[in-house]
GROMACS .gro file of C-alpha atoms in nm:
model
  360
    1MET     CA    1  17.606   9.965   0.690
    2LYS     CA    2  17.519  10.334   0.677
    3HIS     CA    3  17.249  10.260   0.417
    4SER     CA    4  17.085   9.997   0.646
    5ALA     CA    5  17.088  10.233   0.943
    6PHE     CA    6  16.924  10.501   0.731
    7LYS     CA    7  16.648  10.258   0.622
    8PHE     CA    8  16.589  10.159   0.984
    9ILE     CA    9  16.549  10.523   1.095
   10ILE     CA   10  16.312  10.601   0.808
   11GLY     CA   11  16.107  10.286   0.878
   12PHE     CA   12  16.088  10.363   1.251
   13TRP     CA   13  15.979  10.722   1.176
   14PHE     CA   14  15.692  10.606   0.951
   15PHE     CA   15  15.588  10.339   1.206
   16TRP     CA   16  15.585  10.588   1.497
   17PHE     CA   17  15.390  10.861   1.326
   18GLY     CA   18  15.153  10.611   1.165
   19THR     CA   19  15.078  10.462   1.510
   20VAL     CA   20  15.024  10.805   1.664
   21GLY     CA   21  14.796  10.901   1.375
   22LEU     CA   22  14.596  10.581   1.414
   23LEU     CA   23  14.554  10.639   1.788
   24ALA     CA   24  14.448  10.996   1.726
   25GLN     CA   25  14.198  10.881   1.464
   26THR     CA   26  14.061  10.615   1.704
   27GLN     CA   27  14.023  10.873   1.980
   28ASN     CA   28  13.850  11.115   1.744
   29ASP     CA   29  13.601  10.845   1.638
   30THR     CA   30  13.517  10.764   2.002
   31LEU     CA   31  13.238  10.993   2.118
   32ARG     CA   32  13.287  11.154   2.457
   33VAL     CA   33  12.948  11.133   2.630
   34GLY     CA   34  12.902  11.367   2.924
   35ILE     CA   35  12.681  11.254   3.211
   36PHE     CA   36  12.600  11.341   3.572
   37LYS     CA   37  12.405  11.140   3.829
   38GLN     CA   38  12.033  11.212   3.798
   39VAL     CA   39  11.783  10.942   3.888
   40PRO     CA   40  11.605  10.784   3.712
   41PHE     CA   41  11.795  10.898   3.401
   42VAL     CA   42  12.158  10.830   3.501
   43THR     CA   43  12.242  10.607   3.797
   44GLU     CA   44  12.584  10.467   3.879
   45VAL     CA   45  12.588  10.086   3.905
   46THR     CA   46  12.965  10.043   3.946
   47ASP     CA   47  13.263  10.271   3.895
   48LEU     CA   48  13.258  10.192   3.523
   49SER     CA   49  12.893  10.128   3.442
   50PHE     CA   50  12.568  10.321   3.460
   51SER     CA   51  12.197  10.259   3.421
   52GLY     CA   52  11.886  10.472   3.373
   53LEU     CA   53  11.648  10.593   3.105
   54SER     CA   54  11.905  10.818   2.931
   55ILE     CA   55  12.168  10.544   2.946
   56ASP     CA   56  11.934  10.285   2.793
   57LEU     CA   57  11.824  10.526   2.519
   58TRP     CA   58  12.178  10.624   2.426
   59GLU     CA   59  12.330  10.276   2.445
   60GLY     CA   60  12.052  10.144   2.221
   61ILE     CA   61  12.139  10.412   1.965
   62ALA     CA   62  12.516  10.350   1.997
   63LEU     CA   63  12.469   9.973   1.955
   64LYS     CA   64  12.249  10.012   1.649
   65LYS     CA   65  12.484  10.264   1.484
   66ASN     CA   66  12.799  10.083   1.602
   67VAL     CA   67  12.933  10.404   1.756
   68PRO     CA   68  13.230  10.371   1.995
   69PHE     CA   69  13.199  10.598   2.299
   70ARG     CA   70  13.317  10.657   2.652
   71TYR     CA   71  13.141  10.825   2.943
   72VAL     CA   72  13.283  11.141   3.099
   73GLU     CA   73  13.124  11.200   3.440
   74TYR     CA   74  13.055  11.545   3.587
   75SER     CA   75  12.912  11.654   3.922
   76ASP     CA   76  12.614  11.851   3.787
   77ALA     CA   77  12.444  12.000   3.481
   78ILE     CA   78  12.662  12.312   3.490
   79GLY     CA   79  12.975  12.100   3.441
   80VAL     CA   80  12.819  11.926   3.141
   81ILE     CA   81  12.702  12.252   2.980
   82ARG     CA   82  13.049  12.403   3.028
   83ALA     CA   83  13.210  12.094   2.871
   84LEU     CA   84  12.977  12.122   2.569
   85ASP     CA   85  13.065  12.489   2.536
   86TYR     CA   86  13.439  12.413   2.530
   87ASN     CA   87  13.401  12.103   2.309
   88ASP     CA   88  13.539  11.881   2.585
   89ILE     CA   89  13.255  11.634   2.516
   90ASP     CA   90  13.061  11.540   2.203
   91LEU     CA   91  12.725  11.463   2.357
   92ALA     CA   92  12.521  11.524   2.674
   93ILE     CA   93  12.259  11.253   2.733
   94ASN     CA   94  12.106  11.369   3.061
   95PRO     CA   95  11.769  11.531   2.986
   96MET     CA   96  11.882  11.891   2.933
   97LYS     CA   97  11.610  12.156   2.935
   98ASN     CA   98  11.553  12.342   2.608
   99ASN     CA   99  11.557  12.720   2.598
  100ALA     CA  100  11.630  12.983   2.333
  101GLY     CA  101  11.987  13.042   2.451
  102ARG     CA  102  12.082  12.675   2.443
  103MET     CA  103  11.922  12.618   2.104
  104GLN     CA  104  12.134  12.900   1.961
  105LYS     CA  105  12.452  12.774   2.123
  106PHE     CA  106  12.419  12.395   2.086
  107GLU     CA  107  12.262  12.129   1.868
  108VAL     CA  108  11.944  12.020   2.046
  109SER     CA  109  11.782  11.686   1.968
  110GLN     CA  110  11.417  11.588   1.953
  111PRO     CA  111  11.280  11.607   2.313
  112PHE     CA  112  11.244  11.270   2.482
  113HIS     CA  113  11.110  11.389   2.820
  114ILE     CA  114  10.881  11.666   2.948
  115SER     CA  115  10.994  11.804   3.283
  116SER     CA  116  10.850  12.031   3.548
  117LEU     CA  117  10.948  12.158   3.890
  118GLY     CA  118  10.755  12.002   4.177
  119ILE     CA  119  10.712  12.080   4.546
  120ALA     CA  120  10.762  11.820   4.818
  121ILE     CA  121  10.649  11.881   5.175
  122THR     CA  122  10.637  11.684   5.499
  123SER     CA  123  10.339  11.456   5.546
  124SER     CA  124  10.128  11.469   5.861
  125SER     CA  125   9.930  11.173   5.994
  126GLN     CA  126   9.753  11.392   6.250
  127SER     CA  127   9.402  11.529   6.211
  128GLN     CA  128   9.343  11.904   6.195
  129PHE     CA  129   9.201  11.894   6.549
  130GLN     CA  130   9.512  11.714   6.681
  131ILE     CA  131   9.737  11.968   6.510
  132PHE     CA  132   9.538  12.255   6.662
  133VAL     CA  133   9.550  12.107   7.014
  134ASN     CA  134   9.924  12.036   6.990
  135ASN     CA  135   9.993  12.391   6.875
  136PHE     CA  136   9.763  12.536   7.143
  137PHE     CA  137   9.985  12.383   7.412
  138SER     CA  138  10.309  12.457   7.229
  139ARG     CA  139  10.584  12.679   7.365
  140ASP     CA  140  10.538  12.934   7.082
  141PHE     CA  141  10.173  12.989   7.173
  142LEU     CA  142  10.258  13.008   7.545
  143ASN     CA  143  10.522  13.274   7.475
  144ILE     CA  144  10.264  13.486   7.291
  145VAL     CA  145  10.015  13.460   7.576
  146ILE     CA  146  10.279  13.553   7.837
  147LEU     CA  147  10.391  13.853   7.630
  148LEU     CA  148  10.031  13.971   7.597
  149LEU     CA  149   9.975  13.943   7.973
  150LEU     CA  150  10.293  14.141   8.042
  151ILE     CA  151  10.178  14.424   7.813
  152LEU     CA  152   9.833  14.429   7.977
  153LEU     CA  153   9.986  14.426   8.325
  154SER     CA  154  10.226  14.708   8.234
  155PHE     CA  155   9.955  14.948   8.115
  156GLY     CA  156   9.719  14.841   8.393
  157THR     CA  157   9.986  14.908   8.655
  158ILE     CA  158  10.063  15.251   8.511
  159LEU     CA  159   9.697  15.351   8.521
  160TRP     CA  160   9.650  15.209   8.873
  161PHE     CA  161   9.952  15.407   8.994
  162VAL     CA  162   9.802  15.730   8.851
  163GLU     CA  163   9.442  15.666   8.967
  164ARG     CA  164   9.495  15.491   9.303
  165ARG     CA  165   9.448  15.809   9.513
  166SER     CA  166   9.184  16.001   9.315
  167ASN     CA  167   8.979  15.695   9.218
  168ARG     CA  168   9.013  15.460   9.516
  169TYR     CA  169   8.680  15.281   9.465
  170GLN     CA  170   8.756  15.165   9.111
  171PHE     CA  171   9.134  15.120   9.152
  172ARG     CA  172   9.176  14.981   9.502
  173PRO     CA  173   9.500  15.002   9.703
  174GLY     CA  174   9.746  14.712   9.717
  175ILE     CA  175   9.747  14.392   9.513
  176LEU     CA  176   9.374  14.417   9.440
  177GLY     CA  177   9.438  14.750   9.269
  178LEU     CA  178   9.689  14.583   9.033
  179PHE     CA  179   9.418  14.335   8.937
  180ASP     CA  180   9.180  14.630   8.876
  181GLY     CA  181   9.437  14.784   8.639
  182LEU     CA  182   9.485  14.452   8.454
  183TRP     CA  183   9.107  14.411   8.419
  184TRP     CA  184   9.069  14.765   8.282
  185ALA     CA  185   9.351  14.714   8.028
  186ALA     CA  186   9.202  14.382   7.907
  187VAL     CA  187   8.847  14.520   7.875
  188THR     CA  188   8.970  14.829   7.692
  189MET     CA  189   9.194  14.633   7.452
  190THR     CA  190   8.914  14.394   7.355
  191THR     CA  191   8.667  14.688   7.317
  192VAL     CA  192   8.419  14.513   7.547
  193GLY     CA  193   8.363  14.837   7.741
  194TYR     CA  194   8.185  14.728   8.063
  195GLY     CA  195   8.243  15.075   8.209
  196ASP     CA  196   8.300  14.943   8.563
  197LYS     CA  197   8.658  15.076   8.556
  198ALA     CA  198   8.736  15.417   8.409
  199PRO     CA  199   9.003  15.683   8.475
  200LYS     CA  200   8.896  16.015   8.630
  201THR     CA  201   9.218  16.218   8.635
  202HIS     CA  202   9.344  16.404   8.329
  203LEU     CA  203   9.669  16.208   8.330
  204GLY     CA  204   9.475  15.881   8.362
  205LYS     CA  205   9.253  15.974   8.066
  206THR     CA  206   9.561  16.062   7.861
  207ILE     CA  207   9.712  15.721   7.939
  208ALA     CA  208   9.380  15.559   7.847
  209ILE     CA  209   9.377  15.729   7.505
  210ILE     CA  210   9.736  15.615   7.439
  211TRP     CA  211   9.643  15.262   7.542
  212MET     CA  212   9.331  15.258   7.319
  213PHE     CA  213   9.528  15.339   7.004
  214THR     CA  214   9.815  15.112   7.106
  215ALA     CA  215   9.570  14.828   7.174
  216VAL     CA  216   9.425  14.853   6.822
  217ILE     CA  217   9.772  14.787   6.675
  218ILE     CA  218   9.859  14.519   6.931
  219ILE     CA  219   9.534  14.325   6.893
  220SER     CA  220   9.572  14.319   6.511
  221SER     CA  221   9.930  14.193   6.531
  222PHE     CA  222   9.857  13.940   6.803
  223THR     CA  223   9.552  13.804   6.623
  224ALA     CA  224   9.756  13.734   6.310
  225THR     CA  225  10.044  13.586   6.510
  226ILE     CA  226   9.820  13.361   6.718
  227ALA     CA  227   9.633  13.239   6.410
  228SER     CA  228   9.962  13.167   6.235
  229THR     CA  229  10.101  12.980   6.536
  230LEU     CA  230   9.789  12.764   6.577
  231THR     CA  231   9.762  12.672   6.208
  232VAL     CA  232  10.120  12.667   6.076
  233ASN     CA  233  10.143  12.287   6.057
  234SER     CA  234   9.798  12.242   5.908
  235LEU     CA  235   9.884  12.486   5.629
  236GLU     CA  236  10.183  12.276   5.518
  237GLY     CA  237   9.973  12.071   5.280
  238GLU     CA  238   9.790  12.369   5.134
  239ILE     CA  239  10.063  12.537   4.927
  240ASN     CA  240   9.880  12.639   4.612
  241SER     CA  241  10.097  12.919   4.475
  242LEU     CA  242  10.443  13.073   4.478
  243GLU     CA  243  10.327  13.339   4.723
  244GLU     CA  244  10.220  13.073   4.972
  245LEU     CA  245  10.555  12.897   4.923
  246LYS     CA  246  10.733  13.222   5.016
  247ASN     CA  247  10.555  13.215   5.353
  248VAL     CA  248  10.718  12.891   5.471
  249GLU     CA  249  11.029  12.921   5.683
  250GLN     CA  250  11.283  12.736   5.463
  251VAL     CA  251  11.267  12.590   5.112
  252GLY     CA  252  11.532  12.334   5.020
  253VAL     CA  253  11.687  12.328   4.672
  254VAL     CA  254  11.973  12.144   4.506
  255GLY     CA  255  12.260  12.380   4.434
  256ALA     CA  256  12.311  12.477   4.068
  257SER     CA  257  11.978  12.319   3.968
  258SER     CA  258  11.682  12.453   3.771
  259GLY     CA  259  11.486  12.467   4.099
  260SER     CA  260  11.747  12.692   4.257
  261ASP     CA  261  11.756  12.919   3.949
  262PHE     CA  262  11.375  12.938   3.943
  263LEU     CA  263  11.344  13.043   4.308
  264GLN     CA  264  11.620  13.302   4.281
  265LEU     CA  265  11.456  13.444   3.967
  266ASN     CA  266  11.132  13.481   4.165
  267ASN     CA  267  11.312  13.660   4.453
  268PHE     CA  268  11.289  13.386   4.716
  269THR     CA  269  11.502  13.458   5.022
  270ASN     CA  270  11.411  13.151   5.231
  271ILE     CA  271  11.632  12.911   5.033
  272LYS     CA  272  11.857  12.642   5.183
  273PRO     CA  273  12.085  12.464   4.929
  274TYR     CA  274  12.184  12.096   4.936
  275ARG     CA  275  12.436  11.896   4.735
  276SER     CA  276  12.188  11.635   4.609
  277PRO     CA  277  11.811  11.573   4.598
  278GLN     CA  278  11.861  11.270   4.826
  279GLU     CA  279  12.020  11.489   5.093
  280ALA     CA  280  11.741  11.746   5.062
  281LEU     CA  281  11.466  11.483   5.086
  282PHE     CA  282  11.620  11.329   5.399
  283ALA     CA  283  11.638  11.676   5.556
  284LEU     CA  284  11.270  11.727   5.467
  285SER     CA  285  11.172  11.391   5.619
  286LYS     CA  286  11.342  11.501   5.943
  287LYS     CA  287  11.157  11.837   5.923
  288GLU     CA  288  11.481  12.035   5.907
  289ILE     CA  289  11.321  12.228   5.619
  290ASN     CA  290  10.958  12.291   5.523
  291ALA     CA  291  10.955  12.217   5.150
  292ILE     CA  292  11.171  12.125   4.850
  293VAL     CA  293  11.155  12.259   4.494
  294HIS     CA  294  11.322  12.027   4.243
  295ASP     CA  295  11.259  11.824   3.927
  296ARG     CA  296  10.924  11.650   3.978
  297THR     CA  297  11.023  11.323   3.810
  298THR     CA  298  11.342  11.291   4.012
  299MET     CA  299  11.166  11.357   4.344
  300HIS     CA  300  10.883  11.113   4.266
  301HIS     CA  301  11.136  10.840   4.186
  302LEU     CA  302  11.349  10.908   4.496
  303ILE     CA  303  11.053  10.922   4.736
  304GLN     CA  304  10.952  10.574   4.620
  305ASN     CA  305  11.305  10.428   4.623
  306LEU     CA  306  11.405  10.582   4.956
  307GLN     CA  307  11.073  10.462   5.106
  308ILE     CA  308  10.993  10.793   5.273
  309GLN     CA  309  10.632  10.816   5.150
  310GLU     CA  310  10.502  10.827   5.507
  311SER     CA  311  10.702  11.140   5.594
  312VAL     CA  312  10.725  11.318   5.258
  313GLN     CA  313  10.460  11.389   4.996
  314LEU     CA  314  10.474  11.543   4.649
  315LEU     CA  315  10.214  11.814   4.588
  316PRO     CA  316  10.013  11.825   4.262
  317LEU     CA  317  10.138  12.181   4.206
  318SER     CA  318  10.411  12.219   3.941
  319PHE     CA  319  10.605  12.501   3.768
  320GLU     CA  320  10.832  12.558   3.469
  321GLU     CA  321  10.716  12.277   3.241
  322GLY     CA  322  10.964  12.226   2.960
  323TYR     CA  323  11.107  11.988   2.699
  324GLN     CA  324  11.433  11.802   2.759
  325SER     CA  325  11.674  11.662   2.501
  326PHE     CA  326  12.020  11.539   2.415
  327MET     CA  327  12.265  11.818   2.330
  328MET     CA  328  12.581  11.836   2.119
  329PRO     CA  329  12.827  12.114   2.028
  330LYS     CA  330  12.716  12.337   1.741
  331ASN     CA  331  12.763  12.190   1.390
  332HIS     CA  332  12.870  11.849   1.522
  333GLU     CA  333  12.914  11.606   1.234
  334PHE     CA  334  12.710  11.326   1.394
  335PHE     CA  335  12.417  11.536   1.518
  336ASP     CA  336  12.172  11.468   1.234
  337GLU     CA  337  12.232  11.094   1.250
  338ILE     CA  338  12.191  11.077   1.629
  339ASN     CA  339  11.887  11.307   1.628
  340GLN     CA  340  11.710  11.093   1.367
  341GLU     CA  341  11.776  10.786   1.578
  342VAL     CA  342  11.637  10.956   1.892
  343ILE     CA  343  11.316  11.029   1.700
  344PHE     CA  344  11.299  10.669   1.578
  345GLN     CA  345  11.360  10.521   1.925
  346ILE     CA  346  11.092  10.723   2.110
  347GLN     CA  347  10.832  10.628   1.848
  348GLN     CA  348  10.872  10.255   1.915
  349ASP     CA  349  10.646  10.050   2.144
  350SER     CA  350  10.956   9.952   2.340
  351TRP     CA  351  10.994  10.318   2.450
  352ALA     CA  352  10.664  10.308   2.638
  353GLU     CA  353  10.778   9.987   2.808
  354LEU     CA  354  11.107  10.153   2.900
  355LEU     CA  355  10.926  10.453   3.049
  356ASN     CA  356  10.710  10.217   3.252
  357THR     CA  357  11.021  10.038   3.378
  358TYR     CA  358  11.143  10.361   3.536
  359GLY     CA  359  10.802  10.465   3.663
  360LEU     CA  360  10.763  10.746   3.408
   0.00000   0.00000   0.00000
């Protein structure tokens, strides 16, 4: 009886640890594939399935090599990079941008996509003349004109008050004298110099000198401000450099993206972050922001799919062109095999058809 019980315990012990070992071996053989939503490369179809260029490329490789795997979803690229760093995943299949630091830290496959940062702005169906007329009658332009008149009236009134007794013929008494002061201030500021109004007293001449130098500064500032106000909308489609992009009021970016990093590196202060490119594009279509800097391919795909071509346009200007690849932890045992298969897949005619399917 004791001998039978001992055999049972020994048999159960071997069965238990053999089962645990088999499960552990099965889990070790199943690749953990890190992904995050990034159209058109990774798009969620249901809670358990995904589609996109990266998904099709990887699943073709996994099927050919008979590699068991499971997807591990993250919110953004930073989460995936951190998981690679801590060996929480075996492979990242979103197109991850190559750089020297990542190539030293991870195994980087043959590039399968060339990326760049693009700029999207709001479209305008109005002609330049319509834009100018609308801005001419805008509240901003009216405020500038009112402020200018107040400054002219202030200096004109001061000079009239000083000259009204000693120079009664040029600066008449009463309300007409205030108009004389306004006229003098306007003529002096614009350097027209009719000479029909001029101060005669020493104090009046002193005020005139102060006004002349002040007017030079004011007219320069007001000219630039008025020109900017009248042409701000027409300049939206003429962003040709980073410096011009810095002049717009707000530039939308996706938080923790390459676009956000690029703008911060170039000392942009007019940045407004969003959680996703879709959210940023909708804000742009409603003119809540002036431009977006993000992955060019992603924005092109979303603008078409969201059907916002009439309100949003992608400029031909691009920055930060770079190669994008699969990535694995350093010295991963399956890297060479997977990398060779990536090279093989992107050299096939079917790859060009797949790119065309996703509009790439």
